[in-house]
mmCIF file of C-alpha atoms in Angstrom:
data_model
loop_
_atom_site.group_PDB
_atom_site.id
_atom_site.type_symbol
_atom_site.label_atom_id
_atom_site.label_comp_id
_atom_site.label_asym_id
_atom_site.label_seq_id
_atom_site.Cartn_x
_atom_site.Cartn_y
_atom_site.Cartn_z
ATOM 1 C CA MET A 1 -12.325 -69.688 38.827
ATOM 2 C CA SER A 2 -15.608 -70.992 38.468
ATOM 3 C CA LYS A 3 -16.673 -74.363 37.092
ATOM 4 C CA THR A 4 -18.328 -73.344 34.538
ATOM 5 C CA LEU A 5 -15.317 -71.067 33.500
ATOM 6 C CA ARG A 6 -13.210 -74.001 33.601
ATOM 7 C CA ASN A 7 -14.975 -76.046 31.414
ATOM 8 C CA GLN A 8 -15.845 -73.457 28.966
ATOM 9 C CA MET A 9 -11.710 -72.859 29.026
ATOM 10 C CA VAL A 10 -11.377 -76.517 27.595
ATOM 11 C CA GLU A 11 -13.735 -75.839 24.850
ATOM 12 C CA TRP A 12 -12.958 -72.767 23.098
ATOM 13 C CA ASN A 13 -11.935 -74.052 20.195
ATOM 14 C CA THR A 14 -15.865 -76.060 20.363
ATOM 15 C CA ILE A 15 -17.783 -73.358 20.640
ATOM 16 C CA PRO A 16 -20.520 -73.240 18.039
ATOM 17 C CA TRP A 17 -19.681 -69.848 16.396
ATOM 18 C CA GLN A 18 -22.805 -69.955 13.986
ATOM 19 C CA LYS A 19 -25.634 -70.350 16.931
ATOM 20 C CA LEU A 20 -23.867 -67.545 18.806
ATOM 21 C CA GLU A 21 -23.773 -65.346 15.321
ATOM 22 C CA ARG A 22 -27.368 -66.390 14.529
ATOM 23 C CA ARG A 23 -28.130 -64.909 18.425
ATOM 24 C CA VAL A 24 -26.167 -61.593 18.176
ATOM 25 C CA PHE A 25 -28.017 -61.121 14.675
ATOM 26 C CA LYS A 26 -31.092 -61.558 16.421
ATOM 27 C CA LEU A 27 -30.666 -58.789 19.426
ATOM 28 C CA GLN A 28 -28.786 -56.770 16.703
ATOM 29 C CA LYS A 29 -32.163 -57.179 14.232
ATOM 30 C CA ARG A 30 -34.771 -56.382 17.429
ATOM 31 C CA ILE A 31 -32.163 -53.074 17.961
ATOM 32 C CA PHE A 32 -32.669 -52.250 14.778
ATOM 33 C CA ARG A 33 -36.439 -52.642 14.262
ATOM 34 C CA ALA A 34 -37.060 -50.882 17.857
ATOM 35 C CA SER A 35 -34.822 -47.934 16.708
ATOM 36 C CA GLN A 36 -36.596 -47.876 13.179
ATOM 37 C CA ARG A 37 -39.915 -47.616 15.543
ATOM 38 C CA GLY A 38 -38.053 -44.760 17.482
ATOM 39 C CA ASP A 39 -38.484 -46.596 20.585
ATOM 40 C CA THR A 40 -35.388 -45.298 22.275
ATOM 41 C CA LYS A 41 -36.443 -47.300 25.536
ATOM 42 C CA ALA A 42 -36.700 -50.983 24.035
ATOM 43 C CA VAL A 43 -33.422 -49.748 22.121
ATOM 44 C CA ARG A 44 -31.565 -49.395 25.004
ATOM 45 C CA LYS A 45 -32.801 -52.338 26.963
ATOM 46 C CA LEU A 46 -31.710 -54.601 23.910
ATOM 47 C CA GLN A 47 -28.320 -52.958 23.981
ATOM 48 C CA LYS A 48 -27.447 -53.624 27.344
ATOM 49 C CA THR A 49 -29.089 -57.210 26.718
ATOM 50 C CA LEU A 50 -26.510 -57.399 23.904
ATOM 51 C CA MET A 51 -23.315 -55.882 25.742
ATOM 52 C CA ARG A 52 -23.937 -58.269 28.377
ATOM 53 C CA SER A 53 -24.456 -61.284 26.572
ATOM 54 C CA TRP A 54 -22.241 -64.253 26.960
ATOM 55 C CA SER A 55 -22.583 -64.667 22.815
ATOM 56 C CA ALA A 56 -21.854 -61.264 21.968
ATOM 57 C CA LYS A 57 -18.629 -61.085 24.294
ATOM 58 C CA VAL A 58 -17.269 -64.285 22.953
ATOM 59 C CA LEU A 59 -17.689 -62.768 19.442
ATOM 60 C CA ALA A 60 -16.356 -59.250 20.278
ATOM 61 C CA VAL A 61 -12.960 -61.485 21.507
ATOM 62 C CA ARG A 62 -12.868 -63.577 18.934
ATOM 63 C CA LYS A 63 -12.713 -60.686 16.428
ATOM 64 C CA VAL A 64 -10.099 -59.055 18.205
ATOM 65 C CA THR A 65 -7.858 -61.890 19.004
ATOM 66 C CA GLN A 66 -8.554 -64.110 15.700
ATOM 67 C CA ASP A 67 -9.939 -62.079 13.137
ATOM 68 C CA ASN A 68 -8.541 -59.107 12.868
ATOM 69 C CA ARG A 69 -5.798 -58.167 10.718
ATOM 70 C CA GLY A 70 -3.969 -56.183 13.721
ATOM 71 C CA LYS A 71 -4.721 -59.075 16.002
ATOM 72 C CA LYS A 72 -0.648 -59.613 16.502
ATOM 73 C CA THR A 73 0.291 -55.992 17.474
ATOM 74 C CA ALA A 74 0.135 -55.125 20.914
ATOM 75 C CA GLY A 75 -0.495 -52.165 23.134
ATOM 76 C CA VAL A 76 0.952 -50.558 26.268
ATOM 77 C CA ASP A 77 0.461 -53.654 28.352
ATOM 78 C CA GLY A 78 2.679 -55.944 25.908
ATOM 79 C CA VAL A 79 0.122 -58.556 24.580
ATOM 80 C CA LYS A 80 0.269 -59.872 21.125
ATOM 81 C CA SER A 81 -1.559 -62.954 21.401
ATOM 82 C CA LEU A 82 -3.760 -64.787 23.577
ATOM 83 C CA ALA A 83 -3.848 -68.391 24.219
ATOM 84 C CA PRO A 84 -7.872 -69.978 24.079
ATOM 85 C CA LYS A 85 -7.936 -70.011 28.075
ATOM 86 C CA ALA A 86 -6.761 -66.501 27.877
ATOM 87 C CA ARG A 87 -9.581 -65.446 25.525
ATOM 88 C CA LEU A 88 -12.190 -66.878 27.382
ATOM 89 C CA LEU A 89 -11.079 -65.096 30.495
ATOM 90 C CA LEU A 90 -11.087 -61.630 28.528
ATOM 91 C CA ALA A 91 -14.388 -62.710 27.392
ATOM 92 C CA SER A 92 -16.110 -63.183 30.887
ATOM 93 C CA ASN A 93 -14.139 -59.934 31.891
ATOM 94 C CA LEU A 94 -15.456 -57.524 29.459
ATOM 95 C CA LYS A 95 -17.709 -55.236 31.181
ATOM 96 C CA LEU A 96 -18.406 -51.178 30.608
ATOM 97 C CA THR A 97 -17.485 -50.145 33.545
ATOM 98 C CA SER A 98 -13.819 -50.520 33.766
ATOM 99 C CA LYS A 99 -11.161 -47.804 33.225
ATOM 100 C CA THR A 100 -9.537 -48.092 29.635
ATOM 101 C CA LYS A 101 -5.843 -48.073 29.674
ATOM 102 C CA SER A 102 -3.795 -45.457 27.327
ATOM 103 C CA THR A 103 -2.837 -45.955 23.854
ATOM 104 C CA ARG A 104 0.240 -46.712 22.681
ATOM 105 C CA ARG A 105 1.930 -44.338 20.684
ATOM 106 C CA VAL A 106 3.242 -45.463 16.885
ATOM 107 C CA TRP A 107 4.300 -43.070 13.990
ATOM 108 C CA ILE A 108 3.234 -44.124 10.936
ATOM 109 C CA PRO A 109 4.548 -42.489 7.342
ATOM 110 C CA LYS A 110 1.648 -40.720 5.415
ATOM 111 C CA PRO A 111 1.627 -42.434 2.043
ATOM 112 C CA GLY A 112 3.161 -40.328 -1.109
ATOM 113 C CA THR A 113 5.403 -37.822 1.545
ATOM 114 C CA ASP A 114 8.138 -37.994 4.198
ATOM 115 C CA GLU A 115 5.871 -36.855 6.789
ATOM 116 C CA LYS A 116 4.458 -39.252 9.415
ATOM 117 C CA ARG A 117 1.152 -39.217 11.630
ATOM 118 C CA PRO A 118 0.506 -40.954 15.253
ATOM 119 C CA LEU A 119 -1.485 -43.790 15.811
ATOM 120 C CA GLY A 120 -2.780 -45.191 19.107
ATOM 121 C CA ILE A 121 -3.167 -48.472 19.503
ATOM 122 C CA PRO A 122 -5.465 -49.773 22.493
ATOM 123 C CA THR A 123 -4.800 -52.796 24.644
ATOM 124 C CA MET A 124 -6.846 -56.226 23.649
ATOM 125 C CA GLN A 125 -8.844 -55.255 26.661
ATOM 126 C CA ASP A 126 -9.826 -52.101 25.303
ATOM 127 C CA ARG A 127 -10.134 -53.018 21.271
ATOM 128 C CA ALA A 128 -12.531 -56.180 22.826
ATOM 129 C CA THR A 129 -14.963 -53.707 24.701
ATOM 130 C CA GLN A 130 -14.592 -51.009 21.891
ATOM 131 C CA SER A 131 -15.907 -54.153 19.456
ATOM 132 C CA LEU A 132 -18.736 -55.440 21.914
ATOM 133 C CA VAL A 133 -20.078 -51.633 22.123
ATOM 134 C CA LYS A 134 -20.081 -51.702 18.316
ATOM 135 C CA LEU A 135 -22.093 -54.802 18.345
ATOM 136 C CA ALA A 136 -24.740 -53.033 20.178
ATOM 137 C CA LEU A 137 -24.613 -49.573 18.791
ATOM 138 C CA GLU A 138 -24.038 -50.705 14.787
ATOM 139 C CA PRO A 139 -27.748 -51.594 14.314
ATOM 140 C CA GLU A 140 -29.315 -48.511 16.298
ATOM 141 C CA TRP A 141 -27.232 -45.956 13.672
ATOM 142 C CA GLU A 142 -28.000 -48.344 10.700
ATOM 143 C CA ALA A 143 -31.756 -47.650 11.317
ATOM 144 C CA LYS A 144 -31.220 -43.850 11.277
ATOM 145 C CA PHE A 145 -28.750 -43.636 8.403
ATOM 146 C CA GLU A 146 -30.213 -42.376 5.593
ATOM 147 C CA PRO A 147 -30.103 -45.345 2.242
ATOM 148 C CA ASN A 148 -27.502 -43.570 0.288
ATOM 149 C CA SER A 149 -25.295 -43.361 2.478
ATOM 150 C CA TYR A 150 -21.841 -45.117 2.193
ATOM 151 C CA GLY A 151 -18.973 -43.752 3.781
ATOM 152 C CA PHE A 152 -17.654 -46.733 6.295
ATOM 153 C CA ARG A 153 -20.653 -48.281 6.712
ATOM 154 C CA PRO A 154 -20.984 -52.507 7.000
ATOM 155 C CA GLY A 155 -21.766 -54.297 3.656
ATOM 156 C CA ARG A 156 -20.921 -51.156 1.801
ATOM 157 C CA SER A 157 -18.088 -50.652 -0.365
ATOM 158 C CA ALA A 158 -16.959 -47.746 -3.090
ATOM 159 C CA HIS A 159 -18.241 -50.169 -5.753
ATOM 160 C CA ASP A 160 -21.307 -49.802 -4.430
ATOM 161 C CA THR A 161 -21.009 -45.917 -4.164
ATOM 162 C CA ILE A 162 -20.179 -46.249 -8.308
ATOM 163 C CA GLU A 163 -23.146 -48.259 -9.259
ATOM 164 C CA ALA A 164 -25.067 -45.512 -7.072
ATOM 165 C CA ILE A 165 -24.052 -42.793 -9.381
ATOM 166 C CA TYR A 166 -24.074 -44.224 -12.501
ATOM 167 C CA ASN A 167 -27.894 -45.441 -11.703
ATOM 168 C CA SER A 168 -28.610 -41.815 -10.845
ATOM 169 C CA ILE A 169 -26.539 -40.313 -13.823
ATOM 170 C CA LYS A 170 -27.259 -42.601 -16.749
ATOM 171 C CA GLN A 171 -30.819 -41.698 -17.661
ATOM 172 C CA LYS A 172 -29.792 -37.787 -18.376
ATOM 173 C CA PRO A 173 -26.513 -35.677 -17.717
ATOM 174 C CA LYS A 174 -25.935 -34.099 -14.582
ATOM 175 C CA TRP A 175 -23.640 -32.055 -12.645
ATOM 176 C CA VAL A 176 -20.787 -33.590 -10.292
ATOM 177 C CA LEU A 177 -18.992 -31.718 -7.881
ATOM 178 C CA ASP A 178 -15.825 -32.724 -6.062
ATOM 179 C CA ALA A 179 -14.758 -30.395 -3.323
ATOM 180 C CA ASP A 180 -11.837 -31.187 -0.944
ATOM 181 C CA ILE A 181 -12.520 -28.743 2.243
ATOM 182 C CA SER A 182 -9.721 -30.443 4.367
ATOM 183 C CA LYS A 183 -7.576 -27.063 3.873
ATOM 184 C CA CYS A 184 -10.650 -24.841 4.315
ATOM 185 C CA VAL A 185 -10.644 -25.653 8.016
ATOM 186 C CA ARG A 186 -8.317 -23.994 10.524
ATOM 187 C CA ARG A 187 -5.869 -26.360 12.565
ATOM 188 C CA ASP A 188 -4.307 -24.890 15.410
ATOM 189 C CA SER A 189 -0.636 -26.625 16.291
#
């Protein structure tokens, strides 16, 4: 174990989170702007820089081990929670080259019916890697999405959708069509 890693292990609780968040945000902003310009080479270079940065790795681990609602849910490895030393070790070992482990399959009930659906729970390391990749990919795609798209986007909610609909129909009446196409798709069992 390196000397710097040993020093960092003692300091997990004293990490300057706002400073790290600011660093990651600045890199994300640069990715967003490069994506808007259409500069794919710069986007890829900045994304690699972000995914290799210690700040992003530690933030990804913190999100998965402390901030998320499912932080105490174990994957196939059985790890439910991590001590500060283990969190730093996980952050220092985050790499995209590692092979992912299989997910733990849990059957959860569907709302309103007796049916159940499968839910795959990845290991803590795989969740942290996913979070790290999300930090790098999200700004690129936010620059490409339509401004009036609201589904599963950061900082947007159903209330924003309702407000946008209201603002577009308040001046004059318009048609609103609601369609459920899930029954139109053929699924082979």
